């Protein structure tokens, strides 16, 4: 058990140890209990809202706080305390014992007095919820077989003892609820109305012929109308139903009340072991199970006896009828074992050939399916029988939103709480079960499903990060790189939303560390879809590493992601150099696919430079690509000064669109062409956007700056000078000789190039 002192475990079918997560959170109550249990042991215990009442086998009564510290102690009995009861105001503690005494104790005055002496073992007592000294009832019963009401009445009536019922065998348990008491005896469960002190109805047992000295009957009022009865291996849920009658049906007082109430069985659960305690938790049922015992020699179901250290009962009880569901053959085996047993002064004794499994705390859901099974390895469980255990609920513990139960055993009292989601995750992470923890976080926190889904409980940020990193580490080790990155991204992106802490967790350094881990595996490219771009603490180096990986292995993805990522994430110059190098390599290849990739990269680079503010370099690449609308943008945004060194690219831009937009001139060389056609093509050249941009901006791009750039291309120079003379004769006149030098032959040559030849050849 993850708590702390009681350890639930699970064994596989091969008897190999398999770690099992406890369904509940268990905590051993210590305080003064450790000292009490050195020389004594618990025989009975009940809970109030504020304290624990403990009866022991040495006859002592303890009142302890919920941490196990002693507040009151009385040595009221000379034998084992068998039953205790407390009024609703927590002023009186009533006890019964195997010494035959019924004793009432006042908590605030420390007084006590004997209410009755049965001269036979008392097994059950109950005090009226609103009991007071002047007017109150106490009920007791036991081996005498009489159910006795000890009534305090106001003067002048005085005290009286009334036998409410008898001759139904030993009375084992009494539970009081408002004006009704439920009494367990050898014949079943009887309900009595305590205002008129008359019987109401009888509830038959489902499990018959059980040894009630060893197999307990447990009852608990869940509310005013619902009674849980655990007897043998059956749990019944009973509803107390009131019948409304007409007054004409009333014959006498007794019949009136008897006919008014009956018990309706809502459900019956059968277990494979003895149910020694039961409670409800919303729609679920909690069952404390005393499992079947295993005879290691005969491999059959057997039973063991248990005797009190100070019991006044002479001799041990015969245990051969402990389980009525045994076969006749098994009963004979039990008889043989009974003759061979030797009893000691230990609380319980058993044959060395009998193996007693520990008790189990099970949860049965609303569909009557077993949801969990915690095996409780309580101290000394090998020696104890079913009667030595109980499961009790702290009254009104659910008012605070959490129910608290207690498992009672002779040497330990264990607090049982519903496990929190944090405890569940901690249990998994402590055992490196990060996959299960991750899936549980998704199911519970995100989808609001499962056992913890309706608790609205968040986790500490440190825990969420630990789970995410641990799970991702495991996936990385198994080479599930995409899944590792996905889980990492989910946890890191949601940690501040899912955390119950006000602290803001810096996830940038974590991403940086993991980027280098993926780099070591050569899987940096996987990060591109997950790494955040709005987180402080991730260096430019990380993003540059990812882009470099994409540049080498996935050019298409590089082009896509650079359109999305802010340019501030990386050093633009570093990316520019790497991209140009890649473009050069692709352009040197001879296949069309490489050339297409080179163009895609150049466009991506142009966009990067453009967004980064390097407009001049961006315009260069846009012109090389003959990007549609780029000349229009230059004019619109007055960017002409930035292309003053790009005269050749501007004229190449014109050449590209003449070739692609006027294909009727592509056959000029083959048909010889006419002079009119030549003049038409020349006119198209003079109308190009690029050349007109140069002519329109002779102030920022003077001819003296353009002509040196076109010396290697006399055709372009002639076109430029020709248009310059047409637009501004004064500006073009000084270059008339250079224009004549270019000659008409060059114009004809240019016309041919438009049709077929690439100007870069």
XYZ file of C-alpha atoms in Angstrom:
761
model
C 0.000 0.000 0.000
C 1.417 3.202 -1.038
C 0.750 4.572 2.335
C 2.538 3.972 4.603
C 2.040 0.868 6.667
C -0.461 -1.456 5.058
C 0.479 -3.029 1.781
C -2.083 -4.232 -0.773
C -0.582 -6.607 -3.299
C -1.615 -8.704 -6.217
C -0.315 -12.094 -7.247
C -0.300 -13.266 -10.841
C -1.569 -16.668 -11.876
C 2.004 -17.877 -11.887
C 2.367 -16.746 -8.236
C 4.872 -14.140 -9.333
C 4.712 -10.772 -7.674
C 2.990 -8.209 -9.812
C 2.785 -4.675 -8.524
C -0.769 -3.515 -8.161
C -1.881 0.048 -7.550
C -4.121 0.352 -4.489
C -7.522 1.781 -5.275
C -7.579 3.783 -2.047
C -5.143 5.811 -0.008
C -4.276 3.993 3.216
C -2.755 5.442 6.358
C -2.026 3.614 9.580
C -3.344 5.415 12.657
C -0.512 5.566 15.167
C -0.292 7.953 18.102
C -0.872 6.034 21.340
C -2.282 3.049 19.470
C 1.208 1.659 18.900
C 1.738 1.444 22.648
C -1.758 0.074 23.308
C -1.269 -2.717 20.795
C 1.999 -3.896 22.337
C 0.161 -5.794 25.090
C -3.454 -5.530 23.989
C -5.542 -5.719 20.833
C -8.727 -4.188 19.470
C -11.923 -6.163 19.892
C -14.434 -3.498 18.822
C -14.318 0.070 17.567
C -16.711 2.800 16.474
C -16.273 6.320 15.125
C -17.929 9.614 15.845
C -17.386 12.885 14.045
C -14.601 13.839 16.441
C -13.137 10.749 18.043
C -12.596 7.009 17.988
C -13.925 4.675 20.680
C -11.880 1.513 21.085
C -12.690 -1.574 23.136
C -9.925 -4.105 23.761
C -9.565 -7.761 24.642
C -8.291 -6.813 28.090
C -11.553 -5.006 28.857
C -10.381 -1.406 28.437
C -12.324 1.436 26.836
C -10.325 4.140 25.063
C -11.482 7.421 23.607
C -8.893 8.641 21.100
C -8.658 11.487 18.660
C -8.448 10.658 14.973
C -4.651 10.634 15.151
C -4.661 7.853 17.739
C -3.919 9.933 20.838
C -5.674 8.937 24.073
C -8.240 11.403 25.448
C -10.006 9.073 27.939
C -9.447 5.596 29.294
C -11.541 3.319 31.495
C -10.718 -0.187 32.686
C -14.390 -1.097 32.932
C -14.430 -4.807 32.152
C -12.676 -7.999 33.141
C -13.044 -9.610 29.727
C -13.093 -8.601 26.093
C -15.237 -5.619 25.163
C -17.684 -6.867 22.541
C -19.788 -3.802 21.759
C -19.719 -0.018 22.197
C -22.197 2.735 21.368
C -22.222 6.548 21.592
C -25.127 8.996 21.700
C -25.583 11.619 19.008
C -24.162 14.419 21.185
C -21.010 12.443 22.026
C -21.627 12.700 25.779
C -22.071 9.051 26.723
C -20.141 5.909 25.819
C -21.908 2.599 26.379
C -20.012 -0.698 26.462
C -20.802 -4.399 26.741
C -18.403 -7.230 27.468
C -17.986 -10.953 27.703
C -17.933 -10.428 31.482
C -21.697 -9.831 31.284
C -21.586 -6.160 32.268
C -23.212 -3.220 30.500
C -21.463 0.019 31.518
C -22.189 3.650 30.657
C -19.429 6.271 30.757
C -19.823 10.046 30.837
C -17.199 11.724 28.716
C -17.219 15.116 30.379
C -17.418 14.033 34.026
C -15.417 10.824 33.723
C -18.164 9.041 35.686
C -19.322 5.531 34.887
C -21.876 3.092 36.191
C -23.032 -0.438 35.538
C -26.377 -0.496 33.798
C -26.876 -4.272 33.913
C -25.180 -7.570 34.634
C -26.407 -10.346 32.370
C -24.313 -13.005 34.087
C -23.668 -14.195 30.550
C -21.515 -12.690 27.789
C -22.982 -9.479 26.390
C -22.474 -9.264 22.619
C -24.456 -6.153 21.652
C -25.398 -2.809 23.179
C -26.945 0.369 21.789
C -27.753 3.744 23.300
C -30.653 5.917 22.241
C -29.332 8.709 19.980
C -30.885 11.442 22.190
C -30.128 9.710 25.478
C -30.005 11.652 28.735
C -29.878 10.620 32.388
C -33.487 11.430 33.106
C -35.161 10.088 30.033
C -33.424 7.616 27.757
C -33.202 4.028 26.642
C -30.345 1.553 26.434
C -30.684 -1.813 24.710
C -28.452 -4.814 25.352
C -28.324 -8.493 24.513
C -26.008 -11.433 24.197
C -25.654 -15.093 25.071
C -28.615 -14.845 27.464
C -30.866 -14.671 24.415
C -32.905 -11.752 25.744
C -33.182 -8.337 24.130
C -33.438 -6.044 27.144
C -34.395 -2.376 27.198
C -32.952 -0.436 30.141
C -35.133 2.652 30.355
C -34.564 5.769 32.431
C -37.891 7.457 33.190
C -38.668 10.715 34.893
C -39.872 10.811 38.484
C -41.893 9.210 39.847
C -41.674 6.316 37.401
C -37.954 5.613 37.744
C -35.806 3.068 35.950
C -37.134 -0.161 34.493
C -35.797 -3.121 32.475
C -38.054 -4.521 29.777
C -37.462 -7.748 27.869
C -38.312 -6.662 24.349
C -37.802 -10.117 22.817
C -36.270 -13.477 23.679
C -35.764 -17.102 22.647
C -34.260 -16.216 19.268
C -30.698 -17.192 20.122
C -27.653 -15.105 20.923
C -28.044 -11.433 20.094
C -24.975 -10.357 18.099
C -25.504 -6.762 16.996
C -27.843 -3.817 17.606
C -27.998 -0.712 15.401
C -30.185 2.257 16.327
C -31.710 4.672 13.812
C -34.153 7.293 15.109
C -37.040 5.265 16.610
C -36.086 1.955 14.996
C -33.465 -0.576 16.025
C -32.144 -3.430 13.896
C -31.129 -6.496 15.892
C -29.124 -9.461 14.625
C -29.771 -12.808 16.293
C -29.528 -16.483 15.373
C -32.756 -16.354 13.345
C -32.040 -13.269 11.258
C -32.528 -9.512 11.516
C -35.410 -8.110 13.565
C -36.668 -4.532 13.389
C -38.310 -2.948 16.443
C -40.109 0.345 16.975
C -38.657 1.834 20.150
C -41.265 4.425 21.031
C -43.903 1.770 21.554
C -41.246 -0.981 21.976
C -42.868 -3.493 19.634
C -41.501 -5.696 16.795
C -41.982 -4.478 13.241
C -40.691 -7.062 10.822
C -38.127 -9.798 10.300
C -35.482 -10.040 7.589
C -34.329 -13.575 6.903
C -30.685 -14.352 6.368
C -29.475 -15.267 2.927
C -26.539 -17.257 4.339
C -27.882 -20.021 6.591
C -26.245 -22.330 9.102
C -23.128 -20.252 9.635
C -21.161 -20.285 12.862
C -21.988 -16.869 14.293
C -19.144 -17.148 16.807
C -16.759 -16.891 13.883
C -18.737 -15.297 11.065
C -20.010 -11.819 11.967
C -23.187 -10.104 10.923
C -22.542 -6.440 10.140
C -25.257 -3.809 9.807
C -25.117 -0.140 8.914
C -27.844 2.446 8.538
C -26.921 4.399 5.421
C -29.775 6.829 5.937
C -33.196 6.917 7.581
C -34.617 4.265 5.275
C -31.663 2.232 4.004
C -30.013 -0.591 5.920
C -26.981 -2.571 4.751
C -26.761 -6.120 6.079
C -23.600 -8.175 5.571
C -23.963 -11.740 6.731
C -21.762 -14.609 5.593
C -20.929 -14.075 1.966
C -24.012 -11.984 1.174
C -24.667 -8.242 1.307
C -28.271 -7.074 1.276
C -29.484 -3.538 0.746
C -32.794 -3.097 2.564
C -35.263 -0.248 2.219
C -37.658 0.403 5.081
C -41.017 1.161 3.464
C -43.951 2.751 5.240
C -47.481 1.777 4.180
C -50.236 4.375 4.392
C -53.490 2.759 5.607
C -57.070 3.819 5.928
C -58.292 4.351 9.473
C -60.958 1.641 8.985
C -58.173 -0.934 8.855
C -56.968 -0.076 12.361
C -57.906 -2.839 14.760
C -55.463 -2.344 17.566
C -52.308 -0.438 18.272
C -49.896 -3.283 17.636
C -51.410 -4.185 14.299
C -51.413 -0.563 13.293
C -47.655 -0.217 13.636
C -46.829 -3.686 12.376
C -48.701 -3.152 9.140
C -47.263 0.317 8.663
C -43.681 -0.787 7.940
C -42.060 -3.554 5.958
C -38.568 -4.293 4.652
C -37.967 -4.237 0.892
C -34.848 -5.937 -0.454
C -33.296 -3.653 -3.062
C -30.304 -5.804 -3.953
C -28.277 -8.809 -2.850
C -24.597 -9.283 -3.598
C -22.880 -12.637 -3.188
C -19.148 -12.752 -2.575
C -16.622 -15.574 -2.782
C -15.533 -14.752 0.771
C -17.049 -13.667 4.058
C -18.182 -10.034 4.043
C -16.938 -8.631 7.348
C -17.666 -4.979 6.601
C -19.680 -2.981 4.087
C -20.332 0.640 3.196
C -21.552 2.709 0.279
C -19.759 5.380 -1.668
C -22.266 7.066 -3.949
C -23.330 4.274 -6.305
C -20.457 1.976 -5.361
C -20.297 -0.521 -2.530
C -17.219 -1.153 -0.428
C -16.818 -4.696 0.835
C -14.223 -5.841 3.350
C -13.761 -9.502 2.497
C -12.328 -12.274 4.629
C -11.249 -14.705 1.877
C -11.639 -18.442 1.877
C -8.819 -20.192 3.671
C -6.594 -22.728 1.969
C -5.539 -26.040 3.492
C -2.064 -26.469 2.065
C -2.164 -30.236 2.567
C -5.611 -31.050 1.199
C -6.033 -27.967 -1.041
C -9.597 -27.632 0.219
C -11.519 -24.852 1.934
C -11.041 -24.976 5.695
C -11.540 -22.733 8.695
C -9.719 -21.657 11.799
C -10.836 -20.847 15.310
C -9.974 -17.852 17.393
C -10.266 -17.275 21.135
C -9.903 -14.177 23.248
C -7.026 -13.797 25.618
C -9.461 -13.070 28.484
C -12.617 -14.723 27.190
C -14.886 -16.213 29.841
C -16.192 -18.761 27.358
C -14.819 -22.147 28.344
C -13.076 -23.923 25.531
C -12.854 -23.157 21.855
C -15.793 -22.938 19.529
C -16.254 -25.706 16.986
C -15.393 -24.312 13.578
C -16.647 -27.028 11.299
C -19.699 -25.022 10.236
C -17.862 -21.806 9.418
C -18.700 -22.092 5.745
C -21.976 -23.740 4.886
C -21.044 -23.730 1.230
C -18.383 -26.403 1.882
C -19.058 -29.890 0.625
C -19.621 -32.754 3.095
C -16.170 -34.038 2.277
C -14.685 -30.680 3.180
C -16.545 -30.692 6.491
C -14.981 -34.015 7.395
C -11.562 -32.574 6.659
C -12.406 -29.624 8.907
C -13.371 -31.978 11.713
C -10.105 -33.860 11.438
C -8.166 -30.615 11.577
C -10.179 -29.433 14.581
C -9.061 -32.463 16.612
C -5.438 -31.819 15.763
C -5.394 -28.098 16.689
C -3.625 -26.870 19.763
C -4.808 -23.565 21.145
C -2.433 -21.055 22.613
C -2.862 -17.794 24.497
C -2.274 -15.895 21.284
C -5.278 -13.950 20.033
C -5.778 -16.525 17.301
C -4.287 -19.941 16.703
C -4.268 -22.149 13.667
C -2.869 -25.333 12.253
C 0.489 -24.981 10.606
C -1.073 -26.687 7.599
C -3.545 -23.863 7.029
C -2.613 -20.777 5.007
C -4.780 -17.736 5.734
C -4.826 -15.085 3.021
C -5.107 -11.428 4.059
C -8.431 -9.591 3.927
C -9.432 -7.661 0.825
C -11.168 -4.334 0.326
C -13.238 -4.503 -2.830
C -15.256 -1.923 -4.726
C -18.414 -3.081 -6.504
C -19.801 -0.540 -8.956
C -23.426 0.247 -9.734
C -23.479 -2.519 -12.351
C -22.421 -5.009 -9.671
C -19.017 -5.444 -11.268
C -15.832 -5.617 -9.243
C -13.922 -2.422 -9.919
C -10.974 -2.980 -7.595
C -9.570 -5.411 -5.075
C -6.991 -4.178 -2.578
C -5.328 -6.965 -0.607
C -4.537 -5.673 2.896
C -1.544 -7.309 4.507
C -2.477 -6.226 8.014
C -0.211 -7.236 10.909
C -0.936 -10.770 12.105
C -3.593 -11.494 9.497
C -2.428 -15.115 9.425
C -3.844 -15.629 12.940
C -7.195 -13.895 12.752
C -10.635 -14.944 11.628
C -13.540 -13.068 10.110
C -14.866 -11.744 13.426
C -11.672 -9.799 14.030
C -12.226 -7.319 11.177
C -14.632 -4.503 10.513
C -15.079 -1.582 8.124
C -16.549 1.572 9.628
C -17.401 4.987 8.204
C -16.650 8.219 9.995
C -20.050 9.928 10.467
C -20.570 13.056 8.379
C -17.116 12.725 6.845
C -18.699 13.258 3.449
C -19.904 16.738 4.470
C -16.453 18.063 3.636
C -16.679 16.341 0.269
C -14.625 13.296 1.190
C -15.705 10.096 2.876
C -13.303 8.467 5.311
C -13.451 4.815 6.274
C -11.476 2.828 8.813
C -10.437 -0.810 8.612
C -10.390 -2.281 12.106
C -8.105 -5.216 12.900
C -6.737 -6.464 16.242
C -3.328 -4.816 15.946
C -3.922 -1.954 13.545
C -6.497 0.663 12.639
C -6.136 1.914 9.095
C -7.608 5.087 7.663
C -9.011 4.658 4.161
C -9.572 7.620 1.876
C -10.394 7.947 -1.762
C -7.159 8.335 -3.647
C -6.584 11.729 -5.184
C -5.537 12.130 -8.789
C -2.208 13.502 -7.608
C -1.597 10.379 -5.514
C -2.526 8.182 -8.462
C -0.025 9.934 -10.725
C 2.651 9.929 -8.018
C 2.250 6.180 -7.567
C 2.803 5.686 -11.288
C 5.776 8.028 -11.559
C 7.443 6.528 -8.496
C 7.490 3.274 -10.444
C 8.492 4.887 -13.750
C 5.108 4.050 -15.280
C 5.150 7.221 -17.339
C 3.059 5.884 -20.188
C 0.191 5.060 -17.849
C 0.585 8.413 -16.101
C 0.526 10.304 -19.404
C -2.574 8.464 -20.601
C -4.253 9.086 -17.259
C -3.605 12.832 -17.505
C -5.127 12.908 -20.988
C -8.147 10.900 -19.875
C -8.751 12.756 -16.635
C -7.663 16.353 -17.096
C -8.352 16.811 -20.794
C -11.285 14.494 -21.503
C -12.807 14.599 -17.985
C -13.360 10.857 -18.087
C -12.629 7.903 -15.861
C -12.469 7.519 -12.117
C -10.941 10.945 -11.427
C -12.617 12.812 -14.269
C -15.304 14.484 -12.166
C -12.988 15.626 -9.377
C -11.797 18.763 -11.216
C -8.394 18.191 -9.692
C -5.273 19.576 -11.321
C -1.679 18.556 -10.750
C 1.467 20.411 -9.721
C 3.372 21.663 -12.733
C 6.466 19.743 -11.682
C 4.499 16.496 -11.791
C 3.068 17.219 -15.233
C 6.517 17.980 -16.613
C 7.990 14.867 -14.988
C 5.321 12.712 -16.611
C 5.772 14.283 -20.042
C 9.550 14.044 -20.022
C 9.544 10.518 -18.629
C 7.086 9.278 -21.231
C 8.949 11.016 -24.052
C 12.256 9.549 -22.875
C 10.764 6.073 -23.114
C 9.445 6.688 -26.611
C 12.768 8.130 -27.686
C 14.576 5.056 -26.387
C 12.206 2.887 -28.457
C 12.890 5.047 -31.536
C 9.329 6.339 -31.667
C 10.528 9.816 -32.471
C 7.299 11.399 -33.695
C 5.312 10.117 -30.725
C 8.018 11.304 -28.342
C 7.919 14.780 -29.814
C 4.129 14.880 -29.820
C 3.836 13.902 -26.151
C 6.572 16.341 -25.190
C 4.850 19.164 -27.044
C 1.478 18.386 -25.494
C 2.774 18.397 -21.936
C 4.951 21.478 -22.312
C 2.291 23.486 -24.108
C -0.365 22.663 -21.510
C 1.595 22.594 -18.264
C 0.699 26.137 -17.277
C -2.991 25.578 -18.060
C -3.257 22.207 -16.323
C -1.178 23.049 -13.277
C -2.768 23.963 -9.952
C 0.192 26.186 -9.176
C 0.421 29.940 -9.605
C 4.007 29.498 -10.698
C 4.679 30.018 -14.402
C 6.952 27.331 -15.773
C 9.629 28.320 -18.280
C 9.530 25.628 -20.924
C 12.049 27.206 -23.312
C 15.144 25.640 -21.712
C 13.428 22.237 -21.760
C 12.742 22.520 -25.475
C 16.343 23.551 -26.094
C 17.664 20.546 -24.192
C 15.400 18.183 -26.091
C 16.322 19.705 -29.443
C 19.881 18.558 -28.915
C 18.586 15.101 -27.939
C 16.727 14.815 -31.236
C 19.789 16.149 -33.036
C 21.835 13.310 -31.561
C 19.386 10.875 -33.158
C 19.428 12.766 -36.465
C 15.728 13.588 -36.118
C 15.706 17.347 -35.792
C 13.239 17.736 -38.625
C 10.494 16.119 -36.542
C 10.552 19.067 -34.158
C 9.387 21.489 -36.830
C 5.702 20.648 -36.331
C 5.814 20.874 -32.549
C 8.392 23.335 -31.275
C 6.698 26.576 -30.218
C 7.611 29.891 -31.790
C 6.264 32.136 -29.048
C 8.262 30.856 -26.077
C 11.053 32.724 -24.380
C 14.223 30.788 -23.712
C 14.779 28.915 -26.974
C 17.924 30.181 -28.663
C 18.228 31.022 -32.363
C 20.693 28.169 -32.672
C 17.918 25.614 -32.124
C 15.730 27.000 -34.904
C 18.721 27.312 -37.219
C 19.604 23.662 -36.549
C 16.070 22.618 -37.484
C 16.091 24.716 -40.663
C 19.486 23.313 -41.634
C 18.133 19.791 -41.200
C 15.137 20.581 -43.394
C 17.372 22.263 -45.958
C 19.372 19.074 -46.290
C 16.565 16.523 -46.190
C 13.226 18.200 -46.884
C 13.392 21.298 -49.089
C 9.636 21.440 -49.547
C 9.025 21.532 -45.781
C 11.755 24.163 -45.413
C 9.916 26.391 -47.851
C 6.626 25.871 -46.023
C 7.901 26.487 -42.508
C 9.851 29.623 -43.382
C 6.585 31.192 -44.490
C 5.156 30.538 -41.014
C 8.026 31.065 -38.622
C 8.786 34.635 -37.574
C 12.160 35.697 -38.920
C 13.170 36.811 -35.433
C 13.570 33.151 -34.435
C 16.834 32.751 -36.323
C 19.779 34.673 -37.717
C 18.669 35.682 -41.200
C 22.183 36.014 -42.581
C 23.113 32.510 -41.452
C 20.026 31.072 -43.088
C 20.686 33.128 -46.261
C 24.211 31.755 -46.656
C 23.092 28.160 -46.127
C 20.182 28.550 -48.535
C 22.294 30.129 -51.307
C 24.787 27.304 -50.968
C 21.973 24.773 -51.364
C 20.556 26.663 -54.355
C 23.957 26.622 -56.064
C 24.216 22.858 -55.638
C 20.725 22.263 -56.962
C 21.217 24.542 -59.986
C 24.404 22.709 -60.885
C 22.434 19.491 -61.216
C 21.062 18.585 -64.630
C 17.600 17.306 -63.721
C 14.464 19.422 -63.824
C 13.440 18.437 -60.307
C 16.570 19.957 -58.816
C 16.022 23.150 -60.790
C 12.429 23.328 -59.537
C 13.643 22.858 -55.961
C 16.224 25.592 -56.484
C 13.525 28.012 -57.636
C 11.345 27.122 -54.619
C 14.262 27.731 -52.282
C 15.072 31.058 -53.939
C 11.492 32.217 -53.528
C 11.520 31.133 -49.865
C 14.781 33.002 -49.353
C 13.381 36.106 -51.045
C 10.407 36.069 -48.697
C 12.660 35.564 -45.656
C 14.838 38.514 -46.632
C 11.815 40.626 -47.452
C 10.187 40.018 -44.023
C 13.507 40.513 -42.261
C 13.870 43.983 -43.794
C 16.617 43.120 -46.276
C 14.571 44.478 -49.179
C 17.450 45.047 -51.619
C 18.632 41.425 -51.396
C 15.035 40.198 -51.559
C 14.359 42.192 -54.758
C 17.393 40.618 -56.379
C 15.993 37.110 -55.878
C 12.490 38.144 -56.907
C 13.913 39.538 -60.185
C 15.951 36.403 -60.828
C 12.724 34.409 -60.434
C 10.809 36.885 -62.665
C 8.354 37.100 -59.780
C 5.003 38.424 -61.030
C 4.181 41.922 -59.865
C 7.623 42.710 -58.490
C 8.160 45.687 -60.871
C 4.756 47.044 -59.921
C 5.710 46.791 -56.253
C 9.017 48.604 -56.858
C 7.143 51.453 -58.478
C 4.412 51.505 -55.843
C 6.770 51.521 -52.874
C 9.412 53.762 -54.484
C 12.055 51.057 -54.265
C 13.855 52.016 -57.488
C 17.044 53.088 -55.694
C 17.342 49.532 -54.328
C 17.560 48.075 -57.860
C 20.001 50.627 -59.298
C 22.553 47.792 -59.631
C 20.050 45.347 -61.180
C 19.709 46.780 -64.713
C 20.513 43.483 -66.369
C 17.952 41.602 -64.198
C 15.292 44.194 -65.018
C 15.804 43.721 -68.760
C 15.946 39.955 -68.324
C 12.589 40.255 -66.565
C 11.196 41.938 -69.713
C 12.757 39.309 -71.955
C 11.129 36.483 -69.937
C 7.601 37.871 -70.238
C 7.942 38.781 -73.943
C 8.966 35.211 -74.625
C 6.120 33.674 -72.604
C 3.337 36.128 -73.352
C 3.890 36.594 -77.118
C 4.469 33.118 -78.471
C 3.317 34.172 -81.962
C 6.850 35.472 -82.489
C 8.574 32.243 -81.531
C 8.798 31.040 -85.160
C 10.604 34.133 -86.382
C 13.896 32.396 -87.201
C 12.303 29.559 -89.101
C 10.290 31.706 -91.538
C 12.862 34.433 -91.931
C 10.431 36.990 -90.640
C 9.545 40.314 -92.111
C 10.871 43.720 -91.287
C 7.441 44.654 -89.933
C 7.533 41.723 -87.535
C 11.001 42.754 -86.369
C 9.790 46.232 -85.664
C 6.813 44.812 -83.736
C 9.068 42.764 -81.472
C 11.312 45.794 -80.941
C 8.285 47.764 -79.861
C 7.433 45.010 -77.339
C 10.943 45.246 -75.899
C 10.601 48.987 -75.502
C 7.313 48.490 -73.616
C 8.774 46.168 -70.954
C 8.196 47.026 -67.268
C 11.877 46.665 -66.420
C 13.283 49.003 -69.062
C 10.590 51.570 -68.393
C 11.435 51.448 -64.689
C 15.016 52.393 -65.550
C 13.963 55.205 -67.904
C 11.410 56.568 -65.422
C 13.958 56.816 -62.615
C 16.982 58.376 -64.338
C 17.490 60.619 -61.330
C 17.979 57.756 -58.858
C 19.290 55.414 -61.556
C 21.247 57.674 -63.993
C 22.276 56.332 -67.430
C 25.897 56.648 -66.440
C 25.202 53.996 -63.787
C 23.138 51.738 -66.031
C 25.342 51.582 -69.157
C 28.391 50.011 -67.424
C 26.107 47.208 -66.225
C 24.975 46.475 -69.802
C 28.358 46.494 -71.555
C 28.323 42.706 -71.835
C 24.846 42.824 -73.360
C 24.903 45.358 -76.255
C 21.392 44.341 -77.290
C 20.006 45.467 -73.924
C 22.188 48.578 -74.097
C 20.764 49.492 -77.512
C 17.180 49.037 -76.286
C 17.892 51.129 -73.201
C 19.582 53.957 -75.191
C 16.928 53.874 -77.886
C 14.131 54.314 -75.371
C 16.176 56.908 -73.481
C 16.497 59.064 -76.690
C 12.808 58.680 -77.368
C 11.858 59.816 -73.873
C 14.591 62.388 -73.233
C 16.653 63.336 -76.309
C 18.916 65.530 -74.248
C 19.763 62.764 -71.790
C 20.220 60.171 -74.539
C 22.107 62.377 -76.969
C 25.405 62.054 -75.188
C 25.267 58.285 -75.755
C 24.383 58.474 -79.515
C 27.697 57.076 -80.685
C 27.356 54.092 -78.361
C 23.864 53.438 -79.670
C 25.080 53.467 -83.307
C 27.867 51.122 -82.350
C 25.339 48.536 -81.180
C 23.770 48.665 -84.709
C 20.749 47.143 -86.281
C 22.419 43.704 -86.389
C 22.271 43.569 -82.652
C 18.575 44.348 -82.732
C 18.004 41.504 -85.164
C 20.087 39.256 -82.927
C 17.950 40.279 -79.934
C 14.775 39.445 -81.845
C 16.163 35.975 -82.549
C 17.008 35.472 -78.875
C 13.496 36.341 -77.835
C 12.221 33.540 -80.016
C 14.572 30.704 -79.163
C 17.744 31.509 -77.330
C 18.355 31.944 -73.609
C 20.192 35.204 -73.069
C 22.444 33.604 -70.465
C 23.861 31.153 -73.048
